[in-house]
Amino acid sequence: MMKRKLVATVLGMSLVFTMFNFQAGQAASAAAPKAKNVILMIPDGYSTDYATNYRLYAGKHSSMDPHLVGMVKTYAADSPLTDSAAAATAMATGFKTNNGMIGTTPDGKARKTILEAAREQGKATGLVATSTITDGTPAAFSSHILSRAQEIEIAPQQLERADVILGGGKSYFLPESLGGKQKTRNLIEEAKQSGFNIVDNRDQLMAAKGGKLLGLFANSEMASELDREVTNEPSLREMTGKAIEALQTDKDGFFLLVEGSQVDSAGHYNDAAWAMKDLQAFDEAVGLALEYAKQDGNTLVIVVSDHDTGGMSVGGYGQIGAKPEILQRVNASGGFMASKLNADRSNVKEVLRTYASIELTAAEEAKIKSAKEAMPAINAVISEHALVGWITYLHTGVDVPIYAFGPGSELFRGLHDNTDLPHLIAKTLHINFGGGAEK
């Protein structure tokens, strides 16, 4: 008899707790913060080692540091090491896919992206990158294609889905007759006819007005930040600011993707100075976005990498410590320095002295002279001087940090899979994402 009463009591208490939790969940859902705008910022190839080395390089905390909320798992459907296409597809659609695939699952089905869901709700949308705008990350949020190599097919899809497009990759929008890669279509002219304001250098960008904007500042990827001063290209901060300025005119709000693409490029070349300088450019863009979000009060800013590149370390070469001052003195990328070498590389000491403030030893001079390719050898010497180690020229599979500020930022706390991100963004925007429904 006592056992029956005890069971009844436990069941009754369980029912009360269940009802309480259900009601609390309803109240929490109803009270969930709502953002009008989302700015998703991706430092391609970034990880905690980049974060630490950059803090040493800058001599202060980054604009991201105060807003660290968690970590994100990055693996692809077919590999523990993802590429940008698969990682961005996961962050855009909520589905894992194979490396190289864009906006589609391994079975070839196109999946709705969070950018498309925002657009369906009347929001303006934008893409900013320092790579070709048709590259893996921006492509995965704005197109559906079986291979990331099909940039010719990606470009027209982006024009259909984004109101602001800023980055490199002009050749993918022009016909072969004008030196481009499109067979016959002139997508820039088509964009102009459909209401886009067309710009192709920094001055034109800064003077641009209006809601729809297409700016393609290089035929391929844009210049590294170390080398940008010899071009007429805008900075990532300037592109981000102009994108916000254009998109905020939409009364329904906006979704903006900003990629600091060159961090990844630097990692692939093991160019530590390039990585730090482009992280500085990215940090300045994040600072601008955060300033806008603080003033606006209705904007969620999320910063998260897609994967780590290079396996950078803080310290190395059998020594204890770090020498960020070495990287602070470098004023050109390893590729730029290699381009300044004469045919027999007899001026290598002068080039490293001029562009890296490094006096080469005889052994280092010989190493660069005898290397099959000069650039990797130059980068290796600079990294060793700065005590920045590398383990690969490819990606690694480590978790990456995520930062968030603004309405709904608490939803991003903890350890997440990259497939969680579009669902959390949709929840914050209070829009119907449809679970990454098949297109």
Coordinates of C-alpha atoms in Angstrom, one line a residue:
M1 CA 0.0 0.0 0.0
M2 CA 2.8 2.4 1.0
K3 CA 4.6 1.5 -2.3
R4 CA 1.5 2.5 -4.3
K5 CA 1.1 5.8 -2.5
L6 CA 4.8 6.5 -3.0
V7 CA 4.5 5.8 -6.8
A8 CA 1.4 8.0 -7.0
T9 CA 3.2 10.8 -5.2
V10 CA 6.3 10.6 -7.5
L11 CA 4.1 10.5 -10.6
G12 CA 2.2 13.5 -9.3
M13 CA 5.3 15.5 -8.6
S14 CA 6.7 14.5 -12.1
L15 CA 3.6 15.8 -13.7
V16 CA 3.8 19.1 -11.8
F17 CA 7.5 19.5 -12.8
T18 CA 6.7 18.6 -16.4
M19 CA 3.9 21.2 -16.6
F20 CA 6.2 23.7 -14.9
N21 CA 9.0 23.1 -17.4
F22 CA 6.6 23.2 -20.3
Q23 CA 5.2 26.6 -19.2
A24 CA 8.7 27.9 -18.4
G25 CA 9.8 26.8 -21.9
Q26 CA 6.9 28.6 -23.4
A27 CA 7.6 31.8 -21.4
A28 CA 11.3 31.6 -22.4
S29 CA 10.5 31.1 -26.0
A30 CA 8.0 34.0 -26.0
A31 CA 10.6 36.2 -24.3
A32 CA 13.5 35.1 -26.5
P33 CA 15.4 38.2 -27.7
K34 CA 14.7 39.3 -31.2
A35 CA 17.3 40.7 -33.5
K36 CA 16.3 42.7 -36.6
N37 CA 19.8 42.3 -38.2
V38 CA 22.5 39.7 -38.2
I39 CA 26.1 40.3 -39.2
L40 CA 27.9 36.9 -39.4
M41 CA 31.7 37.4 -39.7
I42 CA 34.0 34.5 -40.6
P43 CA 37.8 34.8 -40.3
D44 CA 38.6 31.9 -42.6
G45 CA 41.2 29.5 -41.2
Y46 CA 41.3 31.1 -37.7
S47 CA 41.7 29.2 -34.4
T48 CA 42.7 29.8 -30.8
D49 CA 46.4 29.9 -31.8
Y50 CA 45.7 32.6 -34.3
A51 CA 43.8 34.5 -31.5
T52 CA 46.7 34.3 -29.1
N53 CA 49.4 35.2 -31.6
Y54 CA 47.3 38.1 -32.8
R55 CA 46.9 39.4 -29.2
L56 CA 50.7 39.3 -28.8
Y57 CA 51.1 41.0 -32.2
A58 CA 48.6 43.7 -31.5
G59 CA 49.7 44.2 -27.9
K60 CA 46.1 44.3 -26.7
H61 CA 42.9 42.3 -26.7
S62 CA 41.1 42.1 -30.0
S63 CA 37.6 43.5 -30.4
M64 CA 36.4 39.9 -30.4
D65 CA 37.9 38.8 -27.1
P66 CA 35.3 40.3 -24.7
H67 CA 32.6 38.4 -26.6
L68 CA 33.9 34.9 -26.6
V69 CA 31.0 32.5 -25.8
G70 CA 32.0 29.0 -26.9
M71 CA 33.5 26.6 -29.4
V72 CA 32.4 25.1 -32.6
K73 CA 33.0 21.6 -34.1
T74 CA 34.0 21.8 -37.8
Y75 CA 34.2 18.3 -39.3
A76 CA 32.7 17.5 -42.7
A77 CA 30.4 14.6 -43.7
D78 CA 33.2 12.7 -45.4
S79 CA 36.2 13.8 -43.3
P80 CA 37.2 15.0 -39.9
L81 CA 39.1 17.8 -41.7
T82 CA 36.7 20.1 -43.5
D83 CA 37.2 22.5 -46.3
S84 CA 35.6 26.0 -46.5
A85 CA 32.8 24.8 -48.8
A86 CA 31.6 22.0 -46.5
A87 CA 32.0 24.1 -43.3
A88 CA 30.2 27.1 -44.8
T89 CA 27.4 24.8 -46.1
A90 CA 26.9 23.4 -42.6
M91 CA 26.8 26.9 -41.1
A92 CA 24.4 28.1 -43.9
T93 CA 22.0 25.2 -44.2
G94 CA 22.3 23.1 -41.0
F95 CA 23.4 20.1 -42.9
K96 CA 26.8 18.4 -43.1
T97 CA 28.1 17.8 -46.6
N98 CA 31.2 16.5 -48.4
N99 CA 34.2 18.6 -48.9
G100 CA 33.9 20.7 -52.0
M101 CA 30.1 20.8 -52.2
I102 CA 28.2 24.1 -52.0
G103 CA 24.7 24.5 -50.5
T104 CA 23.9 20.8 -51.2
T105 CA 24.0 17.6 -49.2
P106 CA 26.0 14.6 -50.3
D107 CA 23.0 13.2 -52.1
G108 CA 23.0 16.2 -54.3
K109 CA 19.9 17.9 -52.8
A110 CA 20.0 21.7 -52.6
R111 CA 19.3 23.0 -49.1
K112 CA 17.9 26.3 -48.1
T113 CA 20.4 28.7 -46.5
I114 CA 19.9 31.1 -43.7
L115 CA 20.6 33.9 -46.1
E116 CA 17.8 32.7 -48.3
A117 CA 15.5 32.3 -45.3
A118 CA 16.2 35.9 -44.2
R119 CA 15.5 37.1 -47.8
E120 CA 12.2 35.3 -47.8
Q121 CA 11.2 37.2 -44.7
G122 CA 11.8 40.5 -46.6
K123 CA 15.3 41.2 -45.3
A124 CA 18.1 42.7 -47.4
T125 CA 21.1 40.4 -47.8
G126 CA 24.8 41.0 -48.4
L127 CA 28.1 39.2 -49.1
V128 CA 31.6 40.7 -48.4
A129 CA 34.8 38.8 -48.9
T130 CA 38.5 39.4 -49.6
S131 CA 38.7 36.3 -51.8
T132 CA 36.8 35.9 -55.0
I133 CA 33.2 36.5 -53.9
T134 CA 32.3 33.2 -55.6
D135 CA 34.7 31.2 -53.4
G136 CA 33.6 28.5 -51.0
T137 CA 32.4 30.5 -48.0
P138 CA 30.3 33.3 -49.6
A139 CA 29.2 30.8 -52.3
A140 CA 27.8 28.3 -49.7
F141 CA 25.4 31.0 -48.3
S142 CA 24.2 32.2 -51.7
S143 CA 24.2 29.3 -54.2
H144 CA 23.7 25.6 -54.7
I145 CA 26.2 23.7 -56.8
L146 CA 27.9 20.3 -56.6
S147 CA 31.5 21.6 -56.8
R148 CA 33.0 24.8 -55.4
A149 CA 35.1 24.9 -58.6
Q150 CA 32.0 25.9 -60.6
E151 CA 32.5 29.6 -59.8
I152 CA 31.1 30.5 -63.3
E153 CA 27.8 29.0 -62.2
I154 CA 27.9 30.4 -58.7
A155 CA 28.1 34.1 -59.8
P156 CA 24.7 34.5 -61.4
Q157 CA 23.1 32.7 -58.4
Q158 CA 24.6 35.3 -56.1
L159 CA 23.2 38.2 -58.1
E160 CA 19.7 36.6 -57.6
R161 CA 20.1 36.3 -53.8
A162 CA 22.1 39.2 -52.5
D163 CA 21.6 43.0 -52.6
V164 CA 25.2 43.9 -51.8
I165 CA 28.1 42.0 -53.2
L166 CA 31.7 43.2 -52.4
G167 CA 34.9 41.4 -53.0
G168 CA 37.2 39.9 -55.7
G169 CA 36.4 37.7 -58.6
K170 CA 35.4 40.1 -61.3
S171 CA 36.5 37.6 -64.0
Y172 CA 33.6 35.3 -63.0
F173 CA 31.1 38.1 -63.9
L174 CA 32.5 39.0 -67.3
P175 CA 32.3 37.3 -70.7
E176 CA 35.3 35.8 -72.4
S177 CA 35.3 38.7 -74.9
L178 CA 36.2 41.1 -72.0
G179 CA 38.8 38.8 -70.5
G180 CA 36.4 37.1 -68.2
K181 CA 35.3 33.5 -67.6
Q182 CA 31.6 33.6 -68.6
K183 CA 31.1 32.2 -72.0
T184 CA 28.9 35.0 -73.3
R185 CA 27.1 36.6 -70.3
N186 CA 28.2 40.0 -68.9
L187 CA 26.8 39.6 -65.4
I188 CA 28.0 43.1 -64.4
E189 CA 25.9 44.7 -67.2
E190 CA 23.0 42.5 -66.2
A191 CA 23.4 43.6 -62.6
K192 CA 23.4 47.2 -63.7
Q193 CA 20.2 46.7 -65.6
S194 CA 18.6 45.2 -62.6
G195 CA 19.3 48.2 -60.4
F196 CA 22.8 47.5 -58.9
N197 CA 25.2 50.4 -58.4
I198 CA 28.5 49.2 -59.9
V199 CA 31.8 50.1 -58.4
D200 CA 35.3 48.8 -59.1
N201 CA 37.7 50.7 -56.8
R202 CA 38.0 52.2 -53.4
D203 CA 37.1 55.7 -54.3
Q204 CA 33.9 54.6 -56.2
L205 CA 32.9 52.4 -53.3
M206 CA 33.3 55.2 -50.7
A207 CA 31.2 57.6 -52.9
A208 CA 28.5 55.0 -53.6
K209 CA 24.9 55.6 -52.6
G210 CA 21.8 53.4 -52.8
G211 CA 20.6 50.0 -51.5
K212 CA 21.9 47.6 -54.2
L213 CA 25.6 47.5 -54.7
L214 CA 28.1 45.3 -56.7
G215 CA 31.8 46.0 -56.2
L216 CA 34.4 43.6 -57.7
F217 CA 37.8 45.0 -57.0
A218 CA 40.1 42.3 -58.4
N219 CA 39.9 39.8 -61.2
S220 CA 40.8 37.0 -58.8
E221 CA 41.1 37.3 -55.0
M222 CA 41.9 40.7 -53.5
A223 CA 45.4 41.6 -52.3
S224 CA 46.7 40.7 -48.9
E225 CA 46.5 43.5 -46.4
L226 CA 50.3 43.7 -46.3
D227 CA 50.2 44.4 -50.1
R228 CA 47.0 46.3 -50.4
E229 CA 48.6 49.8 -50.4
V230 CA 50.0 49.2 -53.9
T231 CA 46.4 48.7 -55.2
N232 CA 43.3 50.8 -55.3
E233 CA 41.3 48.2 -53.4
P234 CA 39.2 49.1 -50.3
S235 CA 39.9 47.5 -46.9
L236 CA 37.7 44.9 -45.3
R237 CA 36.5 47.5 -42.8
E238 CA 35.6 49.9 -45.6
M239 CA 33.6 47.2 -47.4
T240 CA 31.9 46.1 -44.2
G241 CA 30.9 49.7 -43.4
K242 CA 29.6 50.4 -46.9
A243 CA 27.6 47.1 -46.9
I244 CA 25.9 48.0 -43.6
E245 CA 25.2 51.5 -44.8
A246 CA 23.5 50.1 -47.9
L247 CA 21.6 47.3 -46.2
Q248 CA 20.3 49.2 -43.2
T249 CA 18.0 51.1 -45.6
D250 CA 15.7 48.1 -45.6
K251 CA 13.0 48.6 -43.0
D252 CA 12.7 44.8 -42.5
G253 CA 16.4 44.5 -41.5
F254 CA 19.3 42.6 -43.1
F255 CA 21.6 39.5 -43.0
L256 CA 25.2 40.3 -43.9
L257 CA 28.0 37.7 -44.3
V258 CA 31.6 39.1 -44.0
E259 CA 34.6 36.9 -44.6
G260 CA 38.2 37.7 -43.8
S261 CA 39.3 35.3 -46.5
Q262 CA 43.0 36.1 -46.5
V263 CA 43.6 34.7 -43.0
D264 CA 43.2 31.3 -44.6
S265 CA 45.4 32.2 -47.6
A266 CA 48.2 33.2 -45.2
G267 CA 47.8 30.0 -43.3
H268 CA 48.1 27.9 -46.4
Y269 CA 51.4 29.6 -47.2
N270 CA 52.5 29.5 -43.5
D271 CA 53.0 33.3 -43.8
A272 CA 52.8 34.5 -40.2
A273 CA 53.1 38.2 -40.9
W274 CA 50.4 38.1 -43.6
A275 CA 48.1 36.2 -41.2
M276 CA 48.6 38.7 -38.4
K277 CA 48.1 41.7 -40.7
D278 CA 44.9 40.3 -42.3
L279 CA 43.6 39.5 -38.8
Q280 CA 44.2 43.1 -37.9
A281 CA 42.1 44.1 -40.9
F282 CA 39.4 41.6 -39.9
D283 CA 39.5 42.9 -36.3
E284 CA 39.0 46.4 -37.5
A285 CA 36.0 45.3 -39.5
V286 CA 34.6 43.5 -36.4
G287 CA 35.1 46.6 -34.3
L288 CA 33.1 48.6 -36.8
A289 CA 30.3 46.0 -36.8
L290 CA 30.2 46.0 -33.0
E291 CA 30.1 49.7 -32.9
Y292 CA 27.1 49.7 -35.2
A293 CA 25.4 46.9 -33.2
K294 CA 25.9 48.9 -29.9
Q295 CA 24.4 52.0 -31.4
D296 CA 21.6 50.2 -33.2
G297 CA 20.5 47.9 -30.3
N298 CA 18.8 45.4 -32.7
T299 CA 21.8 43.8 -34.4
L300 CA 23.4 40.5 -33.5
V301 CA 27.1 40.1 -34.4
I302 CA 28.5 36.6 -34.6
V303 CA 32.2 35.9 -35.3
V304 CA 33.2 32.3 -36.0
S305 CA 35.8 30.6 -38.1
D306 CA 35.0 27.7 -40.5
H307 CA 38.2 25.7 -39.7
D308 CA 41.8 26.1 -38.7
T309 CA 44.5 26.4 -41.4
G310 CA 48.2 25.5 -41.0
G311 CA 48.2 24.4 -37.4
M312 CA 49.9 27.6 -36.2
S313 CA 51.5 27.4 -32.8
V314 CA 52.5 30.1 -30.2
G315 CA 56.2 29.5 -29.7
G316 CA 58.3 26.7 -31.3
Y317 CA 61.7 25.7 -32.7
G318 CA 62.9 24.4 -29.4
Q319 CA 62.7 27.8 -27.8
I320 CA 60.4 29.2 -25.0
G321 CA 58.7 32.5 -25.7
A322 CA 57.4 34.5 -28.6
K323 CA 58.7 37.4 -30.7
P324 CA 55.8 39.3 -32.1
E325 CA 58.0 42.3 -32.8
I326 CA 59.5 40.4 -35.7
L327 CA 56.1 40.2 -37.4
Q328 CA 55.3 43.8 -36.6
R329 CA 58.3 44.9 -38.7
V330 CA 57.4 42.9 -41.8
N331 CA 55.8 45.1 -44.4
A332 CA 55.2 42.7 -47.3
S333 CA 53.9 39.2 -47.9
G334 CA 56.3 36.3 -48.6
G335 CA 55.0 36.2 -52.1
F336 CA 55.7 39.8 -52.7
M337 CA 59.2 39.4 -51.4
A338 CA 59.8 36.4 -53.6
S339 CA 58.7 38.5 -56.6
K340 CA 61.4 41.0 -55.8
L341 CA 64.2 38.5 -56.1
N342 CA 66.4 38.5 -59.1
A343 CA 66.9 35.4 -61.3
D344 CA 69.8 33.9 -59.2
R345 CA 68.3 35.2 -55.9
S346 CA 71.6 37.0 -55.2
N347 CA 69.7 40.0 -53.7
V348 CA 67.9 37.9 -51.1
K349 CA 69.7 39.5 -48.1
E350 CA 68.7 43.0 -49.4
V351 CA 65.1 41.9 -50.0
L352 CA 64.7 40.5 -46.5
R353 CA 66.4 43.5 -44.9
T354 CA 64.1 45.9 -46.9
Y355 CA 60.7 44.2 -46.4
A356 CA 61.2 42.2 -43.1
S357 CA 63.9 44.0 -41.3
I358 CA 65.8 40.7 -40.9
E359 CA 69.5 40.3 -41.4
L360 CA 69.9 36.8 -42.8
T361 CA 72.6 34.5 -41.6
A362 CA 74.7 32.7 -44.3
A363 CA 72.8 29.5 -43.6
E364 CA 69.4 31.3 -44.0
E365 CA 70.6 33.0 -47.2
A366 CA 71.7 29.6 -48.6
K367 CA 68.4 28.0 -47.6
I368 CA 66.3 30.5 -49.5
K369 CA 68.7 30.5 -52.5
S370 CA 68.6 26.7 -52.9
A371 CA 64.9 26.2 -52.2
K372 CA 62.8 24.9 -55.1
E373 CA 60.3 27.8 -54.4
A374 CA 61.5 31.0 -52.7
M375 CA 58.2 32.0 -51.0
P376 CA 57.9 29.0 -48.6
A377 CA 61.5 29.4 -47.6
I378 CA 61.1 33.1 -46.9
N379 CA 58.0 32.4 -44.8
A380 CA 59.8 29.7 -42.9
V381 CA 62.7 31.9 -42.0
I382 CA 60.4 34.7 -40.8
S383 CA 58.3 32.3 -38.7
E384 CA 61.4 30.9 -37.1
H385 CA 62.6 34.3 -36.2
A386 CA 59.2 35.1 -34.7
L387 CA 58.9 31.7 -33.0
V388 CA 55.6 30.9 -34.8
G389 CA 55.4 27.2 -35.6
W390 CA 53.3 25.5 -38.3
I391 CA 52.5 21.8 -38.8
T392 CA 50.9 21.8 -42.3
Y393 CA 50.0 23.8 -45.4
L394 CA 46.5 22.3 -45.2
H395 CA 43.6 22.5 -42.7
T396 CA 43.4 20.8 -39.3
G397 CA 40.4 19.4 -37.6
V398 CA 40.4 21.4 -34.3
D399 CA 37.4 23.1 -32.8
V400 CA 37.3 26.9 -33.3
P401 CA 36.1 29.7 -31.1
I402 CA 32.8 31.6 -31.5
Y403 CA 32.0 35.1 -30.4
A404 CA 28.6 36.8 -30.1
F405 CA 27.2 40.2 -29.2
G406 CA 23.7 41.6 -29.3
P407 CA 20.2 40.2 -29.0
G408 CA 20.2 36.4 -28.7
S409 CA 24.0 36.2 -28.1
E410 CA 23.4 34.0 -25.1
L411 CA 22.1 31.2 -27.4
F412 CA 25.6 30.7 -28.8
R413 CA 27.2 29.8 -25.4
G414 CA 28.8 26.4 -25.1
L415 CA 30.1 23.8 -27.5
H416 CA 28.1 23.7 -30.8
D417 CA 28.3 21.8 -34.0
N418 CA 28.6 24.1 -37.0
T419 CA 25.2 22.8 -38.2
D420 CA 23.6 24.5 -35.1
L421 CA 24.4 28.0 -36.2
P422 CA 21.7 28.7 -38.8
H423 CA 19.0 27.4 -36.5
L424 CA 20.2 29.6 -33.7
I425 CA 20.4 32.6 -36.0
A426 CA 16.8 31.9 -37.3
K427 CA 15.6 31.7 -33.7
T428 CA 17.2 35.0 -32.9
L429 CA 15.6 36.6 -36.0
H430 CA 12.3 34.9 -35.3
I431 CA 12.1 33.7 -38.9
N432 CA 11.0 30.4 -40.3
F433 CA 14.2 28.6 -41.4
G434 CA 12.4 25.4 -42.3
G435 CA 15.2 23.2 -41.0
G436 CA 17.2 23.7 -44.1
A437 CA 14.4 22.4 -46.3
E438 CA 15.2 21.0 -49.7
K439 CA 15.1 23.7 -52.4

